[in-house]
Tab-separated table of C-alpha atoms and ligand atoms in Angstrom:
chain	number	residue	atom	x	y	z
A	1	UNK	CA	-13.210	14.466	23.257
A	2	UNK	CA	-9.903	15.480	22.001
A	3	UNK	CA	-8.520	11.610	21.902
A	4	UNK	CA	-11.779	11.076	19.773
A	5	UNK	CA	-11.003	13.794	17.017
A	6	UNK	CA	-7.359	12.521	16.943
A	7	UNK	CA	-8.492	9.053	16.706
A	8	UNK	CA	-10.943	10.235	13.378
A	9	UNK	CA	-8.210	11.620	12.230
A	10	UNK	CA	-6.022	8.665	11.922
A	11	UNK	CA	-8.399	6.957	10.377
A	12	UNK	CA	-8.723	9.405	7.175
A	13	UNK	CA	-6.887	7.618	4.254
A	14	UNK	CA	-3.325	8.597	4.111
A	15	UNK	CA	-3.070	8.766	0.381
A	16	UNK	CA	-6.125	11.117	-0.261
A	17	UNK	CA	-7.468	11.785	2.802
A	18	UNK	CA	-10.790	11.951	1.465
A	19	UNK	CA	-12.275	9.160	3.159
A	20	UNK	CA	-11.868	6.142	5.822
A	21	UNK	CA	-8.973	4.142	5.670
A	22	UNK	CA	-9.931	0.154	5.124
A	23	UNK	CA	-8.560	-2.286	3.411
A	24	UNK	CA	-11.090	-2.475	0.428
A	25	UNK	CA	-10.083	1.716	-0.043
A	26	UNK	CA	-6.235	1.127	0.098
A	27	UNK	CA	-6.534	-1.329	-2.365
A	28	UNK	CA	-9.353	-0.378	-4.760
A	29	UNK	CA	-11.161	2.230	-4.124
A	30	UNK	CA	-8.806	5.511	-3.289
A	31	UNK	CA	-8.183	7.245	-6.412
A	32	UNK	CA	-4.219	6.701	-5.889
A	33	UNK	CA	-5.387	2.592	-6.167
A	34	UNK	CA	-7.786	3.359	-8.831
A	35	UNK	CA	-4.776	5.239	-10.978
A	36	UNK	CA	-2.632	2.297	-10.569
A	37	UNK	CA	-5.040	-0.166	-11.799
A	38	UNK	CA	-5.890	1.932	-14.560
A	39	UNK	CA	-2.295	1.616	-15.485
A	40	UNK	CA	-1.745	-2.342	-15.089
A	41	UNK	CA	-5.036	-2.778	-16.978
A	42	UNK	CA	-3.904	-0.700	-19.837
A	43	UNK	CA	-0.686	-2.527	-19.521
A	44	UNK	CA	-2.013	-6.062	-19.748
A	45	UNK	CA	-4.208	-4.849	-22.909
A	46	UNK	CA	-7.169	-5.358	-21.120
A	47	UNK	CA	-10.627	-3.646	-21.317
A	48	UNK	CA	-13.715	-3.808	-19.475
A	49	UNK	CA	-13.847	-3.021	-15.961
A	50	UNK	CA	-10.841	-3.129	-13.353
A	51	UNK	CA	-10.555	-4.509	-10.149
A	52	UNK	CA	-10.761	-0.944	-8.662
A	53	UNK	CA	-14.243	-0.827	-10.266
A	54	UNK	CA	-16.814	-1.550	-7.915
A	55	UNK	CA	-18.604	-3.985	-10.178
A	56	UNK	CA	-15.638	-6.116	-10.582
A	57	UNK	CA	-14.202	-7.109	-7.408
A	58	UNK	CA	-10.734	-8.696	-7.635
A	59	UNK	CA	-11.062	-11.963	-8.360
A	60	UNK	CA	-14.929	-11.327	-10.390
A	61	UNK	CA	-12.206	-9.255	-12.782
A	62	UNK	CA	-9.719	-12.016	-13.633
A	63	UNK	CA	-12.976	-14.311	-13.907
A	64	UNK	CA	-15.059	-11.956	-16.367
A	65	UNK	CA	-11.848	-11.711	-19.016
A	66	UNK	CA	-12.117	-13.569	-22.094
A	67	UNK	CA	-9.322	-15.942	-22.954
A	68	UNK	CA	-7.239	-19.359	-22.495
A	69	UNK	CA	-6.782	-20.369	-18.367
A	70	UNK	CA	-3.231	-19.792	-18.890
A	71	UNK	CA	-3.842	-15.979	-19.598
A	72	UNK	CA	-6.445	-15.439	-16.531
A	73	UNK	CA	-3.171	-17.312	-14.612
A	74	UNK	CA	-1.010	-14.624	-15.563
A	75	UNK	CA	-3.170	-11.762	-14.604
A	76	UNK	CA	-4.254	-12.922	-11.600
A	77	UNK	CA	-0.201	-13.421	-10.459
A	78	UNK	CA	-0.525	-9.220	-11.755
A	79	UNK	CA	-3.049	-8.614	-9.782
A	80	UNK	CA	-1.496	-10.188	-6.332
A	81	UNK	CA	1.727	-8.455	-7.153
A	82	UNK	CA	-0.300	-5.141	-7.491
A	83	UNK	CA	-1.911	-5.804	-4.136
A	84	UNK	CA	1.331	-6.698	-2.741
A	85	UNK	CA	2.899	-3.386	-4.036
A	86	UNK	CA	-0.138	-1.275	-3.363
A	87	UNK	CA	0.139	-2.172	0.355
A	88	UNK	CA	4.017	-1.809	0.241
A	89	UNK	CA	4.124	1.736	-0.707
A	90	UNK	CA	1.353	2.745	0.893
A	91	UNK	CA	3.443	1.307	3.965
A	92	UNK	CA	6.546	3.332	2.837
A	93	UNK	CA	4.770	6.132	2.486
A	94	UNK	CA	3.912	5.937	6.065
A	95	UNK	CA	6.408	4.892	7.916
A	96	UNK	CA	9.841	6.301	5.663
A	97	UNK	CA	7.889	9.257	4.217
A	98	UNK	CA	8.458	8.141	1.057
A	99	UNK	CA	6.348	8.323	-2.328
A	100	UNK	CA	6.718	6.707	-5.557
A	101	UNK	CA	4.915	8.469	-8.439
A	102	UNK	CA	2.472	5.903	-10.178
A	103	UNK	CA	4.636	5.153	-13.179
A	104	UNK	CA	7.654	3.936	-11.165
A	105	UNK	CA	5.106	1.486	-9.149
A	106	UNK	CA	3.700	0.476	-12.137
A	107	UNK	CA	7.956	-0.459	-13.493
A	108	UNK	CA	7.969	-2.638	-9.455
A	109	UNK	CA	4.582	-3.949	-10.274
A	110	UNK	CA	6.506	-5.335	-13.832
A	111	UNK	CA	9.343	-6.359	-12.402
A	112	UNK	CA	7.424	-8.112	-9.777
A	113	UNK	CA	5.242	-9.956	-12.099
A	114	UNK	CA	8.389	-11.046	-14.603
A	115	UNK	CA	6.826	-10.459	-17.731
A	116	UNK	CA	7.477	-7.234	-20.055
B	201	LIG	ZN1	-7.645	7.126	-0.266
């Protein structure tokens, strides 16, 4: 009984702990995810709905967006690199205790994807 509570626990998402911890909620769907794609969508000029959006999924995103192949290229090497450091500092924030605030993930997400 009490491994059972402890094991519910642990599964409570460690960035809002509003809800189960899977992949799809780490990267997408917590609001932490959600604030960060916000932020690379604004960045990349975009409109219409995000990757975080449940309409959208991902790669249905990059595919939706109107413009040259060359273009969808480029944001979907954005939106690997914000998976990548999505994952990353949720991991940090984990295992070294520490937390980036969303702008300065958004400047590794940049930096990451080579373009400014
Ligand atoms: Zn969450």
């Amino acid at each position: 009984m009490v491994h059972r509570s402890v094991q519910i626990g642990d599964l409570a998402c460690s960035s809002c702990g509003l809800e189960e911890e899977d992949s799809d909620h780490i990267l997408f769907l917590c609001m932490w995810a959600k604030a960060i794609w916000l932020n690379v969508w604004n960045w990349l000029n975009l409109t219409g709905p995000d990757p975080s959006s449940i309409e959208a999924k991902a790669i249905h995103a990059v595919k939706s967006l109107n413009g040259s192949n060359q273009w969808k290229q480029l944001v979907e090497v954005v939106l690997f690199s914000t998976m990548r450091k999505i994952w990353k500092y949720r991991n940090s924030k984990i295992f070294e205790g520490r937390w980036e605030a969303v702008p300065k993930m958004l400047d590794g997400i940049k930096e990451d994807s080579c373009m400014d």
